[in-house]
Amino acid sequence: MKILIKNIQELLQVRENPIDKVSGAEMAVLPKIDNAFLVLENETITDFGTMNNCPSEASFDTVIDAIGKAVLPTWVDSHTHIVYAGNRVQEFVDRINGLSYEEIANRGGGILNSAKKLNETSEDEIYEQSKARLEEVMQQGTGAVEIKSGYGLTVEGELKMLRVIKRLAENYPVKIKATFLGAHAFPLEYKENHSAYIDLIINEMLPKIAAENLADYIDAFLETGYFSIEETERIMEAGKQYGLTPKIHVNQFTAINGIEACVKHGALSVDHLEIVTDEDIAVLKDSITMPVALPSCSYFISIPYTPARKMMQAGLPLALATDFNPGTTPSGNMNFVVATACIKMKMTPEEAINAATINGAYAMGISDTHGSITKGKSASVIITKPLTSYYQLPYAFGTNLIEEVIINGNRI
């Protein structure tokens, strides 16, 4: 299939020379071509430029006229928990009635609530529920997505989740990376014996996951009341023995020097960062670790937003992701994430789009194939409805401005 998209008003995130990420002041620069064309051949971007150099339409299977529209790479969502069973709608109401995240968790809610439901649900049913969510985010413009386990908290439960993620990756054109998050919370039976649960993760879960090649990354909830720095370091070290690079939840509610430990262990990303200290920023400078902000989580549970401006002014890169999960962010809409980053975190549209594309790709380890309009990269693009400017994407935050999504050459 050879597709020509012509008369593009604004072709965004054009990178002639591939780059891994953008940092600091570079995040404010979003390269684009006005009055452009784009060629997608099978699964790959093969050409682009101004309409002055547009190839003849005769050699194409499909021609799309994008007059008045913007075209940009599909969103890269580098942090989700899309695979789960049921929902936690009652906890939503509990929070409205004044209960905190910690109080809900102490009553048997939160992650342990999701784990109970998941372990009671068949693998096929979890797959059916999860594929509906995946199809929804694809229609909303997401062309690559990281999905975590972490609602099993048992050997079989974690394997069940990871097998569902593998099935999704096999059955859909969207790029999927799997993260093993057995260290999401301590099951009740291990509440007083943390070491025994970590032994279970290291000695039983990890070997079975590796034997079936079910994960790309390893994660832990490094947070006061969850996994300590020392416990997380044990998990990161064990994961690396099986080729799993760390991507860690950290600094959601408290700053306990967890970021320093993650950087020391070569984490690809540190995610949440609602609380960030000057020391954390200093540690992240010149590291290989991508900070990832999850603004729709802050929106939904009314916690602080990641201090994006402070971090970028210090020269750091930043990625944006949804945190799609049943308890604290029941939405995988990256358009809302980009808008919320602009509205609540004071990121410019250029910064937010860079964070949701090229930097998101870095945080997923797929910079070589996704995140920009570059020859040889995946034929995964969003075609908007007619716009006066791409600034409308975050400005009209409640309006669906996507007309069509193409993922890996497939029109969705």
CSV table of C-alpha atoms in Angstrom, one decimal, residues 214-380:
chain,number,residue,atom,x,y,z
A,214,LEU,CA,7.1,-11.6,28.1
A,215,ALA,CA,8.7,-8.3,29.2
A,216,ASP,CA,11.0,-5.6,27.9
A,217,TYR,CA,11.3,-3.5,31.1
A,218,ILE,CA,11.0,-3.8,34.9
A,219,ASP,CA,9.2,-1.3,37.2
A,220,ALA,CA,8.5,-0.7,40.9
A,221,PHE,CA,6.4,1.7,42.8
A,222,LEU,CA,9.3,3.5,44.7
A,223,GLU,CA,7.3,5.5,47.2
A,224,THR,CA,6.8,6.0,50.9
A,225,GLY,CA,4.5,3.2,52.1
A,226,TYR,CA,5.3,1.0,49.0
A,227,PHE,CA,8.8,0.0,47.9
A,228,SER,CA,11.8,1.5,49.6
A,229,ILE,CA,15.0,2.6,47.7
A,230,GLU,CA,16.8,-0.6,48.9
A,231,GLU,CA,13.9,-2.8,47.9
A,232,THR,CA,13.6,-1.2,44.5
A,233,GLU,CA,17.4,-1.5,44.0
A,234,ARG,CA,17.1,-5.3,44.6
A,235,ILE,CA,14.4,-5.5,42.0
A,236,MET,CA,16.2,-3.3,39.4
A,237,GLU,CA,19.4,-5.4,39.8
A,238,ALA,CA,17.5,-8.6,39.4
A,239,GLY,CA,15.6,-7.3,36.3
A,240,LYS,CA,18.9,-6.3,34.7
A,241,GLN,CA,20.1,-9.9,35.1
A,242,TYR,CA,17.3,-10.9,32.7
A,243,GLY,CA,17.9,-8.0,30.3
A,244,LEU,CA,15.0,-5.9,31.6
A,245,THR,CA,15.9,-2.2,31.8
A,246,PRO,CA,14.3,-0.2,34.7
A,247,LYS,CA,11.4,2.2,34.2
A,248,ILE,CA,10.4,3.3,37.7
A,249,HIS,CA,7.4,5.0,39.4
A,250,VAL,CA,8.9,7.6,41.7
A,251,ASN,CA,8.2,10.9,43.5
A,252,GLN,CA,4.5,10.7,43.1
A,253,PHE,CA,3.7,11.8,46.7
A,254,THR,CA,7.2,12.2,48.4
A,255,ALA,CA,10.8,12.8,47.4
A,256,ILE,CA,13.1,10.2,49.2
A,257,ASN,CA,16.1,10.3,46.9
A,258,GLY,CA,14.6,7.6,44.8
A,259,ILE,CA,15.5,9.3,41.5
A,260,GLU,CA,19.2,9.1,42.4
A,261,ALA,CA,19.0,5.3,42.8
A,262,CYS,CA,17.1,5.0,39.5
A,263,VAL,CA,19.7,7.0,37.6
A,264,LYS,CA,22.5,5.0,39.2
A,265,HIS,CA,20.9,1.8,37.9
A,266,GLY,CA,20.6,3.2,34.4
A,267,ALA,CA,16.8,3.6,34.4
A,268,LEU,CA,15.4,4.5,30.9
A,269,SER,CA,12.7,6.6,32.6
A,270,VAL,CA,11.5,7.9,36.0
A,271,ASP,CA,7.7,8.5,35.9
A,272,HIS,CA,5.3,10.6,37.9
A,273,LEU,CA,7.6,13.3,39.4
A,274,GLU,CA,4.8,15.3,40.9
A,275,ILE,CA,7.3,16.2,43.6
A,276,VAL,CA,10.8,17.2,42.4
A,277,THR,CA,13.7,18.7,44.4
A,278,ASP,CA,16.7,20.6,43.2
A,279,GLU,CA,18.8,17.6,44.1
A,280,ASP,CA,16.6,15.4,41.9
A,281,ILE,CA,17.1,17.8,39.0
A,282,ALA,CA,20.9,17.9,39.5
A,283,VAL,CA,20.9,14.0,39.4
A,284,LEU,CA,18.9,13.9,36.2
A,285,LYS,CA,21.2,16.4,34.4
A,286,ASP,CA,23.4,14.7,31.8
A,287,SER,CA,21.9,11.2,32.6
A,288,ILE,CA,20.4,8.8,30.2
A,289,THR,CA,17.1,8.8,32.2
A,290,MET,CA,14.0,10.5,30.8
A,291,PRO,CA,11.7,12.2,33.2
A,292,VAL,CA,8.0,11.4,32.4
A,293,ALA,CA,5.1,13.5,33.6
A,294,LEU,CA,1.5,12.1,33.9
A,295,PRO,CA,-0.7,15.2,34.1
A,296,SER,CA,-4.1,13.5,33.8
A,297,CYS,CA,-3.3,11.6,37.0
A,298,SER,CA,-2.7,14.9,38.8
A,299,TYR,CA,-5.9,16.2,37.3
A,300,PHE,CA,-8.0,13.2,38.3
A,301,ILE,CA,-6.8,12.7,41.9
A,302,SER,CA,-6.0,16.4,42.6
A,303,ILE,CA,-2.3,16.2,43.4
A,304,PRO,CA,0.4,18.6,42.3
A,305,TYR,CA,1.5,18.7,38.6
A,306,THR,CA,5.1,17.9,37.6
A,307,PRO,CA,7.1,21.2,37.7
A,308,ALA,CA,7.8,21.2,33.9
A,309,ARG,CA,9.0,24.7,33.6
A,310,LYS,CA,11.5,24.4,36.3
A,311,MET,CA,12.8,21.1,34.9
A,312,MET,CA,13.1,22.4,31.3
A,313,GLN,CA,14.8,25.6,32.4
A,314,ALA,CA,17.4,23.4,34.1
A,315,GLY,CA,18.1,21.8,30.7
A,316,LEU,CA,16.2,18.6,31.3
A,317,PRO,CA,14.1,16.7,28.7
A,318,LEU,CA,10.5,15.7,29.6
A,319,ALA,CA,8.1,13.2,28.2
A,320,LEU,CA,4.3,13.1,28.6
A,321,ALA,CA,2.2,9.9,29.1
A,322,THR,CA,-1.3,9.0,30.3
A,323,ASP,CA,-0.9,6.6,33.2
A,324,PHE,CA,-4.1,5.0,31.9
A,325,ASN,CA,-5.3,2.8,34.8
A,326,PRO,CA,-8.5,2.0,36.7
A,327,GLY,CA,-7.8,3.9,39.9
A,328,THR,CA,-6.1,7.2,39.3
A,329,THR,CA,-6.3,7.9,35.5
A,330,PRO,CA,-9.2,6.0,33.8
A,331,SER,CA,-8.3,7.7,30.4
A,332,GLY,CA,-5.8,7.0,27.7
A,333,ASN,CA,-6.5,10.1,25.8
A,334,MET,CA,-3.1,11.7,24.9
A,335,ASN,CA,-4.9,14.7,23.4
A,336,PHE,CA,-6.1,15.5,26.8
A,337,VAL,CA,-2.7,14.9,28.3
A,338,VAL,CA,-1.1,17.4,25.8
A,339,ALA,CA,-3.8,20.0,26.5
A,340,THR,CA,-3.5,19.6,30.3
A,341,ALA,CA,0.3,20.0,30.1
A,342,CYS,CA,-0.2,23.3,28.3
A,343,ILE,CA,-3.1,24.5,30.6
A,344,LYS,CA,-1.8,23.3,34.0
A,345,MET,CA,1.9,22.8,33.6
A,346,LYS,CA,2.4,25.9,31.4
A,347,MET,CA,4.1,24.0,28.6
A,348,THR,CA,3.9,25.5,25.2
A,349,PRO,CA,2.2,23.5,22.4
A,350,GLU,CA,5.6,22.9,20.9
A,351,GLU,CA,7.0,21.6,24.2
A,352,ALA,CA,4.0,19.4,24.8
A,353,ILE,CA,4.0,17.9,21.3
A,354,ASN,CA,7.7,17.1,21.6
A,355,ALA,CA,7.1,15.5,25.0
A,356,ALA,CA,4.3,13.4,23.6
A,357,THR,CA,6.1,12.2,20.5
A,358,ILE,CA,9.9,12.2,20.2
A,359,ASN,CA,10.6,12.2,24.0
A,360,GLY,CA,7.8,9.6,24.6
A,361,ALA,CA,9.5,7.4,22.0
A,362,TYR,CA,12.8,7.7,23.9
A,363,ALA,CA,11.0,6.7,27.2
A,364,MET,CA,9.8,3.6,25.4
A,365,GLY,CA,13.1,2.8,23.8
A,366,ILE,CA,11.7,3.2,20.3
A,367,SER,CA,13.3,6.5,19.1
A,368,ASP,CA,14.7,4.7,16.0
A,369,THR,CA,11.2,3.9,14.7
A,370,HIS,CA,8.7,6.4,16.2
A,371,GLY,CA,8.2,9.9,17.4
A,372,SER,CA,9.0,12.0,14.3
A,373,ILE,CA,8.4,12.4,10.6
A,374,THR,CA,11.6,10.9,9.4
A,375,LYS,CA,12.4,8.8,6.4
A,376,GLY,CA,12.5,5.1,7.4
A,377,LYS,CA,10.4,5.5,10.5
A,378,SER,CA,7.0,3.9,11.1
A,379,ALA,CA,4.1,5.1,8.9
A,380,SER,CA,2.2,6.2,11.9
